[in-house]
CSV table of C-alpha atoms in Angstrom, one decimal:
chain,number,residue,atom,x,y,z
A,20,MET,CA,10.6,-8.3,6.1
A,21,LYS,CA,7.7,-9.7,4.0
A,22,GLY,CA,4.8,-7.8,2.6
A,23,ILE,CA,1.1,-8.2,2.2
A,24,ILE,CA,-1.2,-6.3,-0.1
A,25,LEU,CA,-4.9,-6.6,0.9
A,26,ALA,CA,-6.9,-6.2,-2.3
A,27,GLY,CA,-10.2,-7.8,-1.6
A,28,GLY,CA,-13.7,-6.3,-1.1
A,29,ALA,CA,-16.5,-5.8,-3.6
A,30,GLY,CA,-15.9,-2.1,-4.2
A,31,THR,CA,-19.6,-1.4,-3.8
A,32,ARG,CA,-19.2,2.4,-3.6
A,33,LEU,CA,-17.9,2.2,-7.1
A,34,HIS,CA,-20.7,0.2,-8.6
A,35,PRO,CA,-21.4,-0.4,-11.5
A,36,ILE,CA,-17.7,0.1,-12.4
A,37,THR,CA,-16.5,-2.7,-10.1
A,38,LEU,CA,-19.2,-5.2,-11.0
A,39,ALA,CA,-16.9,-6.8,-13.6
A,40,SER,CA,-13.4,-5.9,-12.3
A,41,SER,CA,-11.6,-5.6,-9.0
A,42,LYS,CA,-11.4,-2.1,-7.7
A,43,GLN,CA,-7.6,-2.5,-7.4
A,44,LEU,CA,-7.3,-3.1,-11.1
A,45,LEU,CA,-9.0,0.1,-12.1
A,46,PRO,CA,-6.8,2.7,-13.7
A,47,VAL,CA,-5.3,5.5,-11.7
A,48,GLY,CA,-3.6,7.7,-14.2
A,49,ASP,CA,-1.8,5.5,-16.6
A,50,LYS,CA,-1.5,2.3,-14.6
A,51,PRO,CA,-3.5,-0.2,-12.5
A,52,MET,CA,-4.2,0.9,-9.0
A,53,ILE,CA,-2.4,-2.1,-7.6
A,54,TYR,CA,0.9,-0.8,-8.9
A,55,TYR,CA,0.8,2.0,-6.2
A,56,PRO,CA,0.8,-0.2,-3.1
A,57,LEU,CA,3.1,-2.7,-4.8
A,58,THR,CA,5.7,-0.1,-5.4
A,59,VAL,CA,5.4,1.1,-1.7
A,60,LEU,CA,6.5,-2.3,-0.6
A,61,MET,CA,9.3,-2.4,-3.2
A,62,LEU,CA,10.6,1.0,-2.1
A,63,ALA,CA,10.8,-0.5,1.4
A,64,GLY,CA,13.1,-3.2,0.0
A,65,ILE,CA,10.5,-5.9,0.3
A,66,ARG,CA,10.6,-8.6,-2.4
A,67,GLU,CA,8.5,-11.4,-1.0
A,68,ILE,CA,4.8,-10.3,-1.3
A,69,LEU,CA,1.5,-12.0,-0.7
A,70,LEU,CA,-1.5,-10.5,-2.5
A,71,ILE,CA,-4.8,-11.3,-0.9
A,72,SER,CA,-8.0,-10.9,-2.9
A,73,THR,CA,-11.3,-12.6,-3.7
A,74,PRO,CA,-11.4,-16.0,-5.5
A,75,ALA,CA,-12.9,-14.3,-8.6
A,76,ASP,CA,-10.3,-11.6,-8.8
A,77,ILE,CA,-7.1,-13.5,-8.2
A,78,PRO,CA,-6.8,-14.8,-11.8
A,79,GLN,CA,-6.8,-11.2,-13.0
A,80,PHE,CA,-4.0,-10.3,-10.6
A,81,ARG,CA,-2.0,-13.4,-11.7
A,82,ARG,CA,-2.4,-12.3,-15.3
A,83,LEU,CA,-1.0,-8.9,-14.5
A,84,LEU,CA,1.8,-9.7,-12.1
A,85,GLY,CA,2.4,-13.4,-12.5
A,86,ASP,CA,4.8,-14.8,-9.9
A,87,GLY,CA,6.6,-11.4,-9.8
A,88,SER,CA,9.9,-12.8,-11.1
A,89,ARG,CA,10.1,-10.4,-14.0
A,90,PHE,CA,10.2,-7.6,-11.5
A,91,GLY,CA,12.7,-9.4,-9.3
A,92,LEU,CA,10.0,-10.3,-6.8
A,93,HIS,CA,8.4,-13.4,-5.4
A,94,VAL,CA,4.6,-12.9,-5.4
A,95,GLU,CA,2.1,-15.4,-3.9
A,96,TYR,CA,-1.7,-15.2,-3.8
A,97,ALA,CA,-4.3,-16.1,-1.1
A,98,GLU,CA,-8.0,-15.9,-1.1
A,99,GLN,CA,-10.3,-13.9,1.2
A,100,PRO,CA,-13.7,-15.1,0.2
A,101,GLU,CA,-15.6,-12.6,2.4
A,102,PRO,CA,-14.5,-9.1,3.6
A,103,ASN,CA,-13.9,-10.1,7.2
A,104,GLY,CA,-11.6,-7.3,8.3
A,105,ILE,CA,-8.2,-5.9,7.5
A,106,ALA,CA,-6.6,-7.8,10.5
A,107,ALA,CA,-7.8,-11.1,8.9
A,108,ALA,CA,-4.9,-10.6,6.5
A,109,PHE,CA,-2.5,-11.9,9.2
A,110,VAL,CA,-4.6,-15.0,9.8
A,111,ILE,CA,-4.8,-15.7,6.1
A,112,GLY,CA,-1.1,-14.9,5.6
A,113,ALA,CA,0.3,-16.6,8.7
A,114,ASP,CA,2.1,-19.4,6.9
A,115,PHE,CA,3.5,-16.9,4.3
A,116,VAL,CA,4.8,-14.5,7.0
A,117,GLY,CA,6.4,-17.3,9.0
A,118,ASP,CA,8.8,-15.9,11.6
A,119,SER,CA,9.4,-12.6,9.7
A,120,PRO,CA,8.3,-9.0,10.5
A,121,VAL,CA,5.7,-7.9,8.0
A,122,ALA,CA,4.4,-4.8,6.2
A,123,LEU,CA,0.7,-4.5,5.3
A,124,VAL,CA,-0.6,-2.1,2.7
A,125,LEU,CA,-4.1,-1.7,1.5
A,126,GLY,CA,-4.6,-2.2,-2.2
A,127,ASP,CA,-6.5,1.0,-2.7
A,128,ASN,CA,-4.1,3.4,-0.9
A,129,ILE,CA,-1.9,5.7,-2.9
A,130,PHE,CA,1.2,7.3,-1.3
A,131,HIS,CA,3.5,9.7,-2.9
A,132,GLY,CA,6.2,12.0,-1.6
A,133,HIS,CA,9.8,13.1,-1.9
A,134,ALA,CA,12.3,10.7,-0.3
A,135,PHE,CA,9.5,8.3,0.6
A,136,SER,CA,11.9,5.4,0.1
A,137,ASP,CA,14.1,6.9,2.8
A,138,VAL,CA,11.2,7.2,5.2
A,139,LEU,CA,10.3,3.6,4.6
A,140,ALA,CA,13.9,2.3,4.8
A,141,GLU,CA,14.3,4.1,8.2
A,142,HIS,CA,11.3,2.4,9.7
A,143,VAL,CA,11.4,-1.1,8.3
A,144,ARG,CA,14.7,-1.7,10.2
A,145,ASP,CA,14.3,-3.7,13.4
A,146,VAL,CA,10.6,-3.2,13.9
A,147,ASP,CA,9.8,-3.7,17.6
A,148,GLY,CA,6.0,-3.5,17.9
A,149,CYS,CA,4.1,-1.6,15.2
A,150,VAL,CA,4.7,1.5,13.1
A,151,LEU,CA,1.7,3.4,11.9
A,152,PHE,CA,1.7,6.3,9.4
A,153,GLY,CA,-0.4,9.3,10.1
A,154,TYR,CA,-1.6,11.9,7.6
A,155,PRO,CA,-3.4,15.2,8.4
A,156,VAL,CA,-7.0,15.4,7.0
A,157,HIS,CA,-9.8,17.9,7.2
A,158,ASP,CA,-12.4,15.3,8.0
A,159,PRO,CA,-10.9,13.0,10.7
A,160,HIS,CA,-14.3,11.7,11.8
A,161,ARG,CA,-14.2,9.4,8.8
A,162,TYR,CA,-11.0,7.6,9.9
A,163,GLY,CA,-9.2,6.0,12.7
A,164,VAL,CA,-7.1,8.8,14.1
A,165,GLY,CA,-3.9,8.7,16.2
A,166,VAL,CA,-3.7,11.0,19.3
A,167,THR,CA,-0.3,11.9,20.5
A,168,ASP,CA,1.0,13.7,23.6
A,169,GLU,CA,3.3,16.8,23.6
A,170,SER,CA,6.3,14.7,22.9
A,171,GLY,CA,4.8,13.0,19.8
A,172,ARG,CA,4.2,9.7,21.6
A,173,LEU,CA,1.1,7.8,20.5
A,174,VAL,CA,-1.3,7.6,23.4
A,175,ALA,CA,-4.7,6.7,21.8
A,176,ILE,CA,-6.3,5.5,18.6
A,177,ASP,CA,-9.9,6.7,18.1
A,178,GLU,CA,-12.0,5.0,15.5
A,179,LYS,CA,-14.2,7.5,13.5
A,180,PRO,CA,-14.6,9.8,16.5
A,181,GLU,CA,-17.6,12.2,16.6
A,182,ARG,CA,-15.4,14.8,18.3
A,183,PRO,CA,-11.9,14.1,17.0
A,184,ARG,CA,-9.0,14.9,19.3
A,185,SER,CA,-6.6,14.8,16.4
A,186,ASN,CA,-6.6,15.3,12.6
A,187,ARG,CA,-4.0,12.6,12.0
A,188,ALA,CA,-5.7,9.8,10.1
A,189,ILE,CA,-4.0,6.5,10.3
A,190,THR,CA,-3.3,5.5,6.7
A,191,GLY,CA,-3.5,2.0,5.1
A,192,LEU,CA,0.2,1.3,5.6
A,193,TYR,CA,1.4,-0.7,8.7
A,194,LEU,CA,4.6,-2.3,9.8
A,195,TYR,CA,4.6,-5.0,12.5
A,196,ASP,CA,6.9,-7.4,14.3
A,197,ASN,CA,6.1,-11.1,14.2
A,198,ASP,CA,3.9,-10.8,17.3
A,199,VAL,CA,1.1,-9.6,14.9
A,200,LEU,CA,0.3,-13.2,13.9
A,201,ASP,CA,-0.6,-14.2,17.5
A,202,ILE,CA,-2.4,-11.0,18.2
A,203,ALA,CA,-4.5,-11.3,15.0
A,204,LYS,CA,-5.3,-14.9,15.8
A,205,ASN,CA,-6.6,-14.0,19.2
A,206,LEU,CA,-8.7,-11.0,18.2
A,207,ARG,CA,-12.5,-11.2,18.6
A,208,PRO,CA,-14.7,-10.1,15.7
A,209,SER,CA,-16.3,-6.7,16.1
A,210,ALA,CA,-20.1,-6.1,16.1
A,211,ARG,CA,-19.9,-6.1,12.3
A,212,GLY,CA,-18.2,-9.5,12.3
A,213,GLU,CA,-14.8,-8.4,11.3
A,214,LEU,CA,-11.3,-8.5,12.7
A,215,GLU,CA,-10.6,-4.8,13.1
A,216,ILE,CA,-7.1,-3.4,12.4
A,217,THR,CA,-7.8,-0.7,15.1
A,218,ASP,CA,-8.3,-3.4,17.7
A,219,LEU,CA,-5.0,-5.0,16.7
A,220,ASN,CA,-3.2,-1.7,16.8
A,221,ARG,CA,-4.6,-1.0,20.3
A,222,VAL,CA,-3.0,-4.2,21.6
A,223,TYR,CA,0.4,-2.8,20.6
A,224,LEU,CA,-0.5,0.5,22.1
A,225,GLU,CA,-1.4,-1.1,25.4
A,226,ARG,CA,2.0,-2.8,25.3
A,227,GLY,CA,3.7,0.5,24.7
A,228,LYS,CA,4.9,-0.6,21.3
A,229,ALA,CA,3.0,1.5,18.9
A,230,GLU,CA,4.6,4.4,17.0
A,231,LEU,CA,3.0,7.0,14.8
A,232,VAL,CA,5.1,8.5,12.0
A,233,ASP,CA,3.7,11.7,10.6
A,234,LEU,CA,3.5,12.0,6.8
A,235,GLY,CA,3.1,15.8,6.6
A,236,ARG,CA,4.1,18.4,4.0
A,237,GLY,CA,5.6,17.0,0.9
A,238,PHE,CA,3.5,13.8,1.0
A,239,ALA,CA,0.2,12.8,-0.5
A,240,TRP,CA,-2.1,10.1,0.7
A,241,LEU,CA,-4.9,9.6,-1.8
A,242,ASP,CA,-8.3,8.0,-1.3
A,243,THR,CA,-9.9,6.1,-4.2
A,244,GLY,CA,-13.2,5.1,-2.5
A,245,THR,CA,-15.6,7.0,-4.6
A,246,VAL,CA,-15.8,7.8,-8.3
A,247,GLU,CA,-14.9,11.4,-7.6
A,248,SER,CA,-11.9,10.6,-5.5
A,249,LEU,CA,-10.7,8.0,-8.0
A,250,LEU,CA,-10.8,10.5,-10.8
A,251,GLN,CA,-9.1,13.1,-8.6
A,252,ALA,CA,-6.3,10.6,-7.8
A,253,GLY,CA,-5.8,9.9,-11.5
A,254,GLN,CA,-5.7,13.6,-12.3
A,255,TYR,CA,-3.1,14.2,-9.5
A,256,VAL,CA,-0.9,11.5,-10.9
A,257,LEU,CA,-1.2,12.6,-14.5
A,258,THR,CA,-0.6,16.3,-13.6
A,259,LEU,CA,2.6,15.5,-11.7
A,260,GLN,CA,3.9,13.2,-14.4
A,261,GLN,CA,3.3,15.7,-17.1
A,262,ARG,CA,5.0,18.5,-15.2
A,263,GLN,CA,8.0,16.5,-13.9
A,264,GLY,CA,8.4,13.9,-16.7
A,265,VAL,CA,8.7,11.2,-14.1
A,266,ARG,CA,6.1,8.4,-13.7
A,267,ILE,CA,4.7,7.7,-10.2
A,268,ALA,CA,4.6,4.0,-9.2
A,269,CYS,CA,6.3,2.6,-12.3
A,270,VAL,CA,6.9,-0.9,-11.2
A,271,GLU,CA,9.7,-1.5,-13.8
A,272,GLU,CA,11.6,1.6,-12.9
A,273,VAL,CA,11.3,1.0,-9.1
A,274,ALA,CA,12.6,-2.6,-9.7
A,275,LEU,CA,15.5,-1.2,-11.6
A,276,ARG,CA,16.5,1.5,-9.2
A,277,MET,CA,16.1,-0.8,-6.2
A,278,GLY,CA,18.5,-3.3,-7.8
A,279,PHE,CA,15.9,-6.0,-8.2
A,280,ILE,CA,16.4,-6.2,-12.0
A,281,ASP,CA,19.1,-4.9,-14.4
A,282,ALA,CA,18.8,-2.4,-17.2
A,283,ASP,CA,18.5,-5.1,-19.9
A,284,ALA,CA,15.6,-6.8,-18.1
A,285,CYS,CA,13.9,-3.4,-17.6
A,286,HIS,CA,14.3,-2.5,-21.3
A,287,ARG,CA,12.7,-5.9,-22.3
A,288,LEU,CA,9.8,-5.1,-20.0
A,289,GLY,CA,9.3,-1.8,-21.7
A,290,GLN,CA,9.7,-3.3,-25.1
A,291,GLU,CA,6.7,-5.6,-24.3
A,292,GLN,CA,4.6,-2.5,-23.9
A,293,ALA,CA,6.3,-0.4,-26.7
A,294,ASN,CA,3.0,0.7,-28.3
A,295,SER,CA,2.2,2.7,-25.2
A,296,ASP,CA,3.8,5.9,-23.7
A,297,TYR,CA,4.3,3.9,-20.5
A,298,GLY,CA,6.3,1.2,-22.3
A,299,ARG,CA,8.4,3.8,-24.1
A,300,TYR,CA,9.1,5.5,-20.8
A,301,VAL,CA,10.3,2.3,-19.3
A,302,MET,CA,12.7,1.7,-22.3
A,303,ASP,CA,14.0,5.3,-21.9
A,304,ILE,CA,14.6,4.8,-18.2
A,305,ALA,CA,16.6,1.6,-18.9
A,306,ARG,CA,18.7,3.4,-21.6
A,307,GLU,CA,19.4,6.3,-19.2
A,308,PHE,CA,20.4,3.9,-16.4
A,309,GLN,CA,22.8,2.1,-18.7
A,310,ALA,CA,24.3,5.4,-19.7
A,311,GLY,CA,24.7,6.5,-16.1
A,312,VAL,CA,22.4,9.5,-16.6
C-alpha cells in the first residue's frame, strides 16, 4: 500500500500565523504538525509516501523531510496550486499510486491511541473498497458523519447535517483499493468547485464496499483548525509526554520500531538534534533498543 499526505490549503483560519508558513509545519507540542500524519502512515507499514502541498510550501517540506531515506522511507512531492478538494489528491497522485491500494491522511489530523498500529495493520490488509474511521464528537453538524445500522454496517454518509443521525464524525484518514483512481477521475466538482471526498466515499457506499471503523475510547482525534484547537492539541501532546515519558509521533522512533532503520541510524538522527530534548530522547531510544530494553 502507498500513502498520500494532503498538506495544502492556505490555513486562513489561522491567519496571520500561516501567512509565512504552511499550517502543517506549525508546532504541535515539540514537533511539526506533519510528523503526526506521517507517523500514522508509518505505523500502517507504509514506506512509499507522496506529500501534496502548495508550490510555495513544498520547498519547506523538502527541507524537513528530504527524500525520506534517512527514515527508511521514499517520499515524493506533488503540487496542488489551488485547494480543489480532498478527492483531487487521487487525480494528482494517480501516477504515484499506480496499481496499488492507497491510504490518504490529511496533514492537519492528529491521531493517538493505544495499539493504534494494530488497528491500522488489521485494516490495511487486502482492502476491498474503502475503509473509513469514525470518531464520536459532540458537534457532528460540523462534519461528515457515518450512519450505521444495528449491525454496525455503514448505510449513509451525511455531510454537515443540520439534524445529525449519528455522532460519528468521519476523520481525515482513509484507506482505498485501486478503484479510487477511476472514481476520483470521474467525479464532478461540487457547487464550490471541489472534488469532494464525501462524494467519492458515497460511490463506494453505493457499491456496498464502504466500511466504518469506530475509534472510540482510548483514542484521540484532534482538530487543529483554529488557534485555540491548535494550542489545545499541543497541550494534550505535551501533557501525555511529560506523564508517560514517551513522545507521540516521534518519526525516528517509529522508523526504528517498525524496522525501517536500525539503532545506529536512529542514534545518528538524534545526534543531529542533540541540543534539544527531542534529539536526546531519540538517542536514548536508540541506546535502549540496542540494549534490548
